[in-house]
PDB file of C-alpha atoms in Angstrom:
ATOM      1  CA  UNK A   1       7.087   7.675 -14.800  1.00  0.00           C
ATOM      2  CA  UNK A   2       9.816  10.198 -13.629  1.00  0.00           C
ATOM      3  CA  UNK A   3      10.970  13.154 -15.714  1.00  0.00           C
ATOM      4  CA  UNK A   4      14.728  11.796 -16.005  1.00  0.00           C
ATOM      5  CA  UNK A   5      15.190   8.375 -16.996  1.00  0.00           C
ATOM      6  CA  UNK A   6      18.552   8.321 -15.050  1.00  0.00           C
ATOM      7  CA  UNK A   7      17.748   7.260 -11.167  1.00  0.00           C
ATOM      8  CA  UNK A   8      21.007   9.375 -10.135  1.00  0.00           C
ATOM      9  CA  UNK A   9      19.830  12.540 -11.747  1.00  0.00           C
ATOM     10  CA  UNK A  10      16.082  11.655 -10.583  1.00  0.00           C
ATOM     11  CA  UNK A  11      17.234  11.356  -7.207  1.00  0.00           C
ATOM     12  CA  UNK A  12      19.173  14.553  -7.217  1.00  0.00           C
ATOM     13  CA  UNK A  13      16.560  16.063  -8.571  1.00  0.00           C
ATOM     14  CA  UNK A  14      13.836  15.082  -6.293  1.00  0.00           C
ATOM     15  CA  UNK A  15      16.672  16.039  -3.489  1.00  0.00           C
ATOM     16  CA  UNK A  16      16.303  19.683  -4.807  1.00  0.00           C
ATOM     17  CA  UNK A  17      12.797  19.738  -5.411  1.00  0.00           C
ATOM     18  CA  UNK A  18      12.186  18.909  -1.412  1.00  0.00           C
ATOM     19  CA  UNK A  19      14.627  21.072   0.333  1.00  0.00           C
ATOM     20  CA  UNK A  20      13.006  24.256  -1.165  1.00  0.00           C
ATOM     21  CA  UNK A  21      11.604  26.650   1.302  1.00  0.00           C
ATOM     22  CA  UNK A  22       7.997  25.663   0.684  1.00  0.00           C
ATOM     23  CA  UNK A  23       8.914  22.060   0.971  1.00  0.00           C
ATOM     24  CA  UNK A  24       5.433  21.078   2.083  1.00  0.00           C
ATOM     25  CA  UNK A  25       3.325  22.907  -1.022  1.00  0.00           C
ATOM     26  CA  UNK A  26       6.432  20.872  -3.467  1.00  0.00           C
ATOM     27  CA  UNK A  27       5.816  17.785  -1.486  1.00  0.00           C
ATOM     28  CA  UNK A  28       2.548  17.953  -1.619  1.00  0.00           C
ATOM     29  CA  UNK A  29       2.107  19.088  -5.246  1.00  0.00           C
ATOM     30  CA  UNK A  30       4.437  16.030  -5.909  1.00  0.00           C
ATOM     31  CA  UNK A  31       2.554  13.444  -4.442  1.00  0.00           C
ATOM     32  CA  UNK A  32      -0.807  14.958  -5.951  1.00  0.00           C
ATOM     33  CA  UNK A  33       0.791  14.681  -9.491  1.00  0.00           C
ATOM     34  CA  UNK A  34       2.351  11.445  -8.692  1.00  0.00           C
ATOM     35  CA  UNK A  35      -1.159  10.052  -7.678  1.00  0.00           C
ATOM     36  CA  UNK A  36      -2.946  11.215 -10.825  1.00  0.00           C
ATOM     37  CA  UNK A  37      -0.221   9.658 -12.909  1.00  0.00           C
ATOM     38  CA  UNK A  38      -0.917   6.535 -11.029  1.00  0.00           C
ATOM     39  CA  UNK A  39      -4.704   6.506 -11.247  1.00  0.00           C
ATOM     40  CA  UNK A  40      -4.334   7.155 -14.807  1.00  0.00           C
ATOM     41  CA  UNK A  41      -1.945   4.248 -15.083  1.00  0.00           C
ATOM     42  CA  UNK A  42      -4.398   1.995 -13.127  1.00  0.00           C
ATOM     43  CA  UNK A  43      -7.196   3.270 -15.087  1.00  0.00           C
ATOM     44  CA  UNK A  44      -5.784   2.212 -18.364  1.00  0.00           C
ATOM     45  CA  UNK A  45      -5.010  -1.203 -16.835  1.00  0.00           C
ATOM     46  CA  UNK A  46      -8.446  -1.715 -16.208  1.00  0.00           C
ATOM     47  CA  UNK A  47     -10.379   0.010 -18.588  1.00  0.00           C
ATOM     48  CA  UNK A  48     -11.642  -3.465 -20.159  1.00  0.00           C
ATOM     49  CA  UNK A  49     -12.819  -5.479 -17.068  1.00  0.00           C
ATOM     50  CA  UNK A  50     -13.388  -8.657 -18.959  1.00  0.00           C
ATOM     51  CA  UNK A  51      -9.642  -8.793 -20.326  1.00  0.00           C
ATOM     52  CA  UNK A  52      -8.500  -7.475 -16.777  1.00  0.00           C
ATOM     53  CA  UNK A  53     -10.159 -10.070 -15.263  1.00  0.00           C
ATOM     54  CA  UNK A  54      -8.472 -12.496 -17.751  1.00  0.00           C
ATOM     55  CA  UNK A  55      -4.771 -10.840 -17.010  1.00  0.00           C
ATOM     56  CA  UNK A  56      -5.567 -11.228 -12.954  1.00  0.00           C
ATOM     57  CA  UNK A  57      -6.396 -14.473 -13.325  1.00  0.00           C
ATOM     58  CA  UNK A  58      -3.522 -15.839 -15.408  1.00  0.00           C
ATOM     59  CA  UNK A  59      -1.391 -13.433 -13.653  1.00  0.00           C
ATOM     60  CA  UNK A  60      -2.701 -15.234 -10.193  1.00  0.00           C
ATOM     61  CA  UNK A  61      -1.933 -18.416 -11.203  1.00  0.00           C
ATOM     62  CA  UNK A  62       1.334 -17.757 -13.124  1.00  0.00           C
ATOM     63  CA  UNK A  63       2.901 -15.336 -10.281  1.00  0.00           C
ATOM     64  CA  UNK A  64       3.563 -12.609 -13.030  1.00  0.00           C
ATOM     65  CA  UNK A  65       5.001  -9.010 -11.753  1.00  0.00           C
ATOM     66  CA  UNK A  66       1.388  -7.394 -13.335  1.00  0.00           C
ATOM     67  CA  UNK A  67      -0.438  -9.320 -10.924  1.00  0.00           C
ATOM     68  CA  UNK A  68      -0.001  -6.178  -7.882  1.00  0.00           C
ATOM     69  CA  UNK A  69      -0.610  -3.491 -10.193  1.00  0.00           C
ATOM     70  CA  UNK A  70      -3.570  -5.249 -11.885  1.00  0.00           C
ATOM     71  CA  UNK A  71      -5.192  -6.335  -8.568  1.00  0.00           C
ATOM     72  CA  UNK A  72      -4.523  -3.303  -6.879  1.00  0.00           C
ATOM     73  CA  UNK A  73      -6.205  -1.087  -9.782  1.00  0.00           C
ATOM     74  CA  UNK A  74      -9.463  -3.315 -10.061  1.00  0.00           C
ATOM     75  CA  UNK A  75      -9.746  -3.253  -6.388  1.00  0.00           C
ATOM     76  CA  UNK A  76      -9.607   0.233  -6.272  1.00  0.00           C
ATOM     77  CA  UNK A  77     -12.043   0.688  -9.402  1.00  0.00           C
ATOM     78  CA  UNK A  78     -14.589  -1.293  -6.914  1.00  0.00           C
ATOM     79  CA  UNK A  79     -14.161   0.837  -4.206  1.00  0.00           C
ATOM     80  CA  UNK A  80     -14.862   3.917  -6.138  1.00  0.00           C
ATOM     81  CA  UNK A  81     -17.676   5.758  -5.050  1.00  0.00           C
ATOM     82  CA  UNK A  82     -18.340   3.806  -2.066  1.00  0.00           C
ATOM     83  CA  UNK A  83     -17.109   5.076   1.935  1.00  0.00           C
ATOM     84  CA  UNK A  84     -13.983   2.807   1.548  1.00  0.00           C
ATOM     85  CA  UNK A  85     -13.196   4.719  -1.327  1.00  0.00           C
ATOM     86  CA  UNK A  86      -9.484   6.137  -0.166  1.00  0.00           C
ATOM     87  CA  UNK A  87      -8.682   2.515   1.186  1.00  0.00           C
ATOM     88  CA  UNK A  88      -4.976   1.862   1.043  1.00  0.00           C
ATOM     89  CA  UNK A  89      -4.218  -1.586  -0.636  1.00  0.00           C
ATOM     90  CA  UNK A  90      -0.704  -2.799  -1.139  1.00  0.00           C
ATOM     91  CA  UNK A  91       0.182  -6.321  -2.279  1.00  0.00           C
ATOM     92  CA  UNK A  92       2.013  -8.253   0.261  1.00  0.00           C
ATOM     93  CA  UNK A  93       2.561 -11.489  -1.774  1.00  0.00           C
ATOM     94  CA  UNK A  94       1.321 -13.629  -4.198  1.00  0.00           C
ATOM     95  CA  UNK A  95      -2.384 -13.747  -3.890  1.00  0.00           C
ATOM     96  CA  UNK A  96      -2.306 -11.734  -0.722  1.00  0.00           C
ATOM     97  CA  UNK A  97      -2.880  -8.142  -0.160  1.00  0.00           C
ATOM     98  CA  UNK A  98      -2.836  -5.525   2.708  1.00  0.00           C
ATOM     99  CA  UNK A  99      -5.736  -3.729   3.299  1.00  0.00           C
ATOM    100  CA  UNK A 100      -6.667  -0.580   4.802  1.00  0.00           C
ATOM    101  CA  UNK A 101      -4.680   1.860   7.204  1.00  0.00           C
ATOM    102  CA  UNK A 102      -4.114  -0.982   9.421  1.00  0.00           C
ATOM    103  CA  UNK A 103      -2.733  -3.888   6.974  1.00  0.00           C
ATOM    104  CA  UNK A 104      -5.637  -6.712   7.165  1.00  0.00           C
ATOM    105  CA  UNK A 105      -3.925  -9.565   4.943  1.00  0.00           C
ATOM    106  CA  UNK A 106      -6.436 -10.954   2.648  1.00  0.00           C
ATOM    107  CA  UNK A 107      -6.085 -13.341  -0.132  1.00  0.00           C
ATOM    108  CA  UNK A 108      -7.857 -12.887  -3.557  1.00  0.00           C
ATOM    109  CA  UNK A 109      -9.005 -15.084  -6.187  1.00  0.00           C
ATOM    110  CA  UNK A 110     -11.070 -14.562  -9.528  1.00  0.00           C
ATOM    111  CA  UNK A 111     -14.130 -16.502  -9.172  1.00  0.00           C
ATOM    112  CA  UNK A 112     -17.223 -16.485 -11.408  1.00  0.00           C
ATOM    113  CA  UNK A 113     -15.919 -13.508 -13.552  1.00  0.00           C
ATOM    114  CA  UNK A 114     -15.091 -11.330 -10.316  1.00  0.00           C
ATOM    115  CA  UNK A 115     -12.312 -10.389  -8.321  1.00  0.00           C
ATOM    116  CA  UNK A 116     -13.180 -11.127  -4.944  1.00  0.00           C
ATOM    117  CA  UNK A 117     -11.908 -11.591  -1.219  1.00  0.00           C
ATOM    118  CA  UNK A 118     -10.965 -14.971  -0.802  1.00  0.00           C
ATOM    119  CA  UNK A 119     -10.416 -14.897   2.948  1.00  0.00           C
ATOM    120  CA  UNK A 120      -8.423 -13.131   5.791  1.00  0.00           C
ATOM    121  CA  UNK A 121      -5.655 -13.595   7.650  1.00  0.00           C
ATOM    122  CA  UNK A 122      -5.051 -14.067  11.216  1.00  0.00           C
ATOM    123  CA  UNK A 123      -1.588 -14.835  12.072  1.00  0.00           C
ATOM    124  CA  UNK A 124      -1.003 -17.831   9.596  1.00  0.00           C
ATOM    125  CA  UNK A 125      -4.638 -18.857   9.889  1.00  0.00           C
ATOM    126  CA  UNK A 126      -6.968 -18.098   6.902  1.00  0.00           C
ATOM    127  CA  UNK A 127     -10.293 -17.389   7.543  1.00  0.00           C
ATOM    128  CA  UNK A 128     -13.035 -17.995   4.253  1.00  0.00           C
ATOM    129  CA  UNK A 129     -15.111 -15.475   2.976  1.00  0.00           C
ATOM    130  CA  UNK A 130     -15.439 -15.262  -0.532  1.00  0.00           C
ATOM    131  CA  UNK A 131     -17.100 -12.040  -0.746  1.00  0.00           C
ATOM    132  CA  UNK A 132     -16.461  -8.687  -2.978  1.00  0.00           C
ATOM    133  CA  UNK A 133     -14.353  -5.999  -1.422  1.00  0.00           C
ATOM    134  CA  UNK A 134     -17.144  -3.567  -0.454  1.00  0.00           C
ATOM    135  CA  UNK A 135     -18.957  -6.148   1.516  1.00  0.00           C
ATOM    136  CA  UNK A 136     -15.501  -7.391   2.904  1.00  0.00           C
ATOM    137  CA  UNK A 137     -14.685  -4.208   4.325  1.00  0.00           C
ATOM    138  CA  UNK A 138     -18.334  -3.317   5.488  1.00  0.00           C
ATOM    139  CA  UNK A 139     -17.800  -6.376   7.570  1.00  0.00           C
ATOM    140  CA  UNK A 140     -14.449  -6.984   8.796  1.00  0.00           C
ATOM    141  CA  UNK A 141     -13.088  -3.590   8.385  1.00  0.00           C
ATOM    142  CA  UNK A 142     -12.131  -1.299  11.219  1.00  0.00           C
ATOM    143  CA  UNK A 143     -14.980   0.054  13.182  1.00  0.00           C
ATOM    144  CA  UNK A 144     -14.469   3.384  11.919  1.00  0.00           C
ATOM    145  CA  UNK A 145     -14.755   2.487   8.547  1.00  0.00           C
ATOM    146  CA  UNK A 146     -17.883   0.303   9.209  1.00  0.00           C
ATOM    147  CA  UNK A 147     -20.127   2.936   9.943  1.00  0.00           C
ATOM    148  CA  UNK A 148     -21.512   5.640   7.312  1.00  0.00           C
ATOM    149  CA  UNK A 149     -20.219   8.793   7.118  1.00  0.00           C
ATOM    150  CA  UNK A 150     -23.441  10.463   6.390  1.00  0.00           C
ATOM    151  CA  UNK A 151     -26.501  10.668   7.908  1.00  0.00           C
ATOM    152  CA  UNK A 152     -28.895   8.528   5.502  1.00  0.00           C
ATOM    153  CA  UNK A 153     -30.809   5.953   7.112  1.00  0.00           C
ATOM    154  CA  UNK A 154     -31.494   2.640   4.979  1.00  0.00           C
ATOM    155  CA  UNK A 155     -33.842   3.827   2.759  1.00  0.00           C
ATOM    156  CA  UNK A 156     -32.211   6.906   1.812  1.00  0.00           C
ATOM    157  CA  UNK A 157     -33.879   9.756   3.697  1.00  0.00           C
ATOM    158  CA  UNK A 158     -31.253  12.234   5.783  1.00  0.00           C
ATOM    159  CA  UNK A 159     -31.352  13.120   9.372  1.00  0.00           C
ATOM    160  CA  UNK A 160     -32.935  16.462   8.846  1.00  0.00           C
ATOM    161  CA  UNK A 161     -35.897  15.144   6.542  1.00  0.00           C
ATOM    162  CA  UNK A 162     -39.306  14.942   7.949  1.00  0.00           C
ATOM    163  CA  UNK A 163     -39.749  11.161   9.083  1.00  0.00           C
ATOM    164  CA  UNK A 164     -42.619   9.070   7.961  1.00  0.00           C
ATOM    165  CA  UNK A 165     -45.357   8.369  10.288  1.00  0.00           C
ATOM    166  CA  UNK A 166     -45.150   5.341  11.974  1.00  0.00           C
ATOM    167  CA  UNK A 167     -47.913   2.660  10.979  1.00  0.00           C
ATOM    168  CA  UNK A 168     -48.802   0.167  13.648  1.00  0.00           C
ATOM    169  CA  UNK A 169     -48.894  -2.992  12.033  1.00  0.00           C
ATOM    170  CA  UNK A 170     -49.270  -4.977  15.181  1.00  0.00           C
ATOM    171  CA  UNK A 171     -52.115  -7.072  15.791  1.00  0.00           C
ATOM    172  CA  UNK A 172     -51.655  -7.243  19.452  1.00  0.00           C
ATOM    173  CA  UNK A 173     -54.268  -5.344  21.894  1.00  0.00           C
ATOM    174  CA  UNK A 174     -53.517  -1.511  22.623  1.00  0.00           C
ATOM    175  CA  UNK A 175     -51.440  -0.823  25.716  1.00  0.00           C
ATOM    176  CA  UNK A 176     -52.807   0.985  28.426  1.00  0.00           C
ATOM    177  CA  UNK A 177     -50.797   4.171  29.682  1.00  0.00           C
ATOM    178  CA  UNK A 178     -48.976   2.079  32.093  1.00  0.00           C
ATOM    179  CA  UNK A 179     -47.591  -0.262  29.432  1.00  0.00           C
ATOM    180  CA  UNK A 180     -50.179  -3.128  30.396  1.00  0.00           C
ATOM    181  CA  UNK A 181     -52.526  -4.540  27.732  1.00  0.00           C
ATOM    182  CA  UNK A 182     -56.417  -4.224  28.597  1.00  0.00           C
ATOM    183  CA  UNK A 183     -57.382  -6.713  31.775  1.00  0.00           C
ATOM    184  CA  UNK A 184     -53.962  -6.981  33.180  1.00  0.00           C
ATOM    185  CA  UNK A 185     -53.523  -5.340  36.309  1.00  0.00           C
ATOM    186  CA  UNK A 186     -50.323  -4.402  38.060  1.00  0.00           C
ATOM    187  CA  UNK A 187     -49.455  -6.082  41.583  1.00  0.00           C
ATOM    188  CA  UNK A 188     -46.814  -5.746  43.820  1.00  0.00           C
ATOM    189  CA  UNK A 189     -44.887  -9.184  44.280  1.00  0.00           C
ATOM    190  CA  UNK A 190     -43.737 -10.853  47.550  1.00  0.00           C
TER     191      UNK A 190
END
């Protein structure tokens, strides 16, 4: 991953690059390169989803070191194209992961050929949910994440589009101007 294999030389290289005049630009460029390399490596890990799920299941049961990268890559792949696409995912222990900026702790498992959120932790108590990550984040994520970032309604119409005419399906009698059904009279109470 690093241009140099010797840790000491690599550290000196990073220090030199990060202390240059344009520190912000260099740092951003290094971060973007690293992010791109990590994304490529993650995509390679989960290119065949069936075998990746099999490897995740084995890693979860045996506690192997490849568990973290595999699970994080699979969860990230499931979030692609959703409003949760840039959600932070990190391993917090065997079968346990942190999601989002607030670091909600969850447990994962492979069930019926799918990687799901088994439950979330509140202190040491586990609340079982057994749902995919997108559903979990929509229901239990931060409030800012729950809200849609676009102006689309439930059926895909945008806020600026002309609304379809409302059809009345009620069999109730039409209300008068004062809001009462026909034959009703508004009276003062005592």
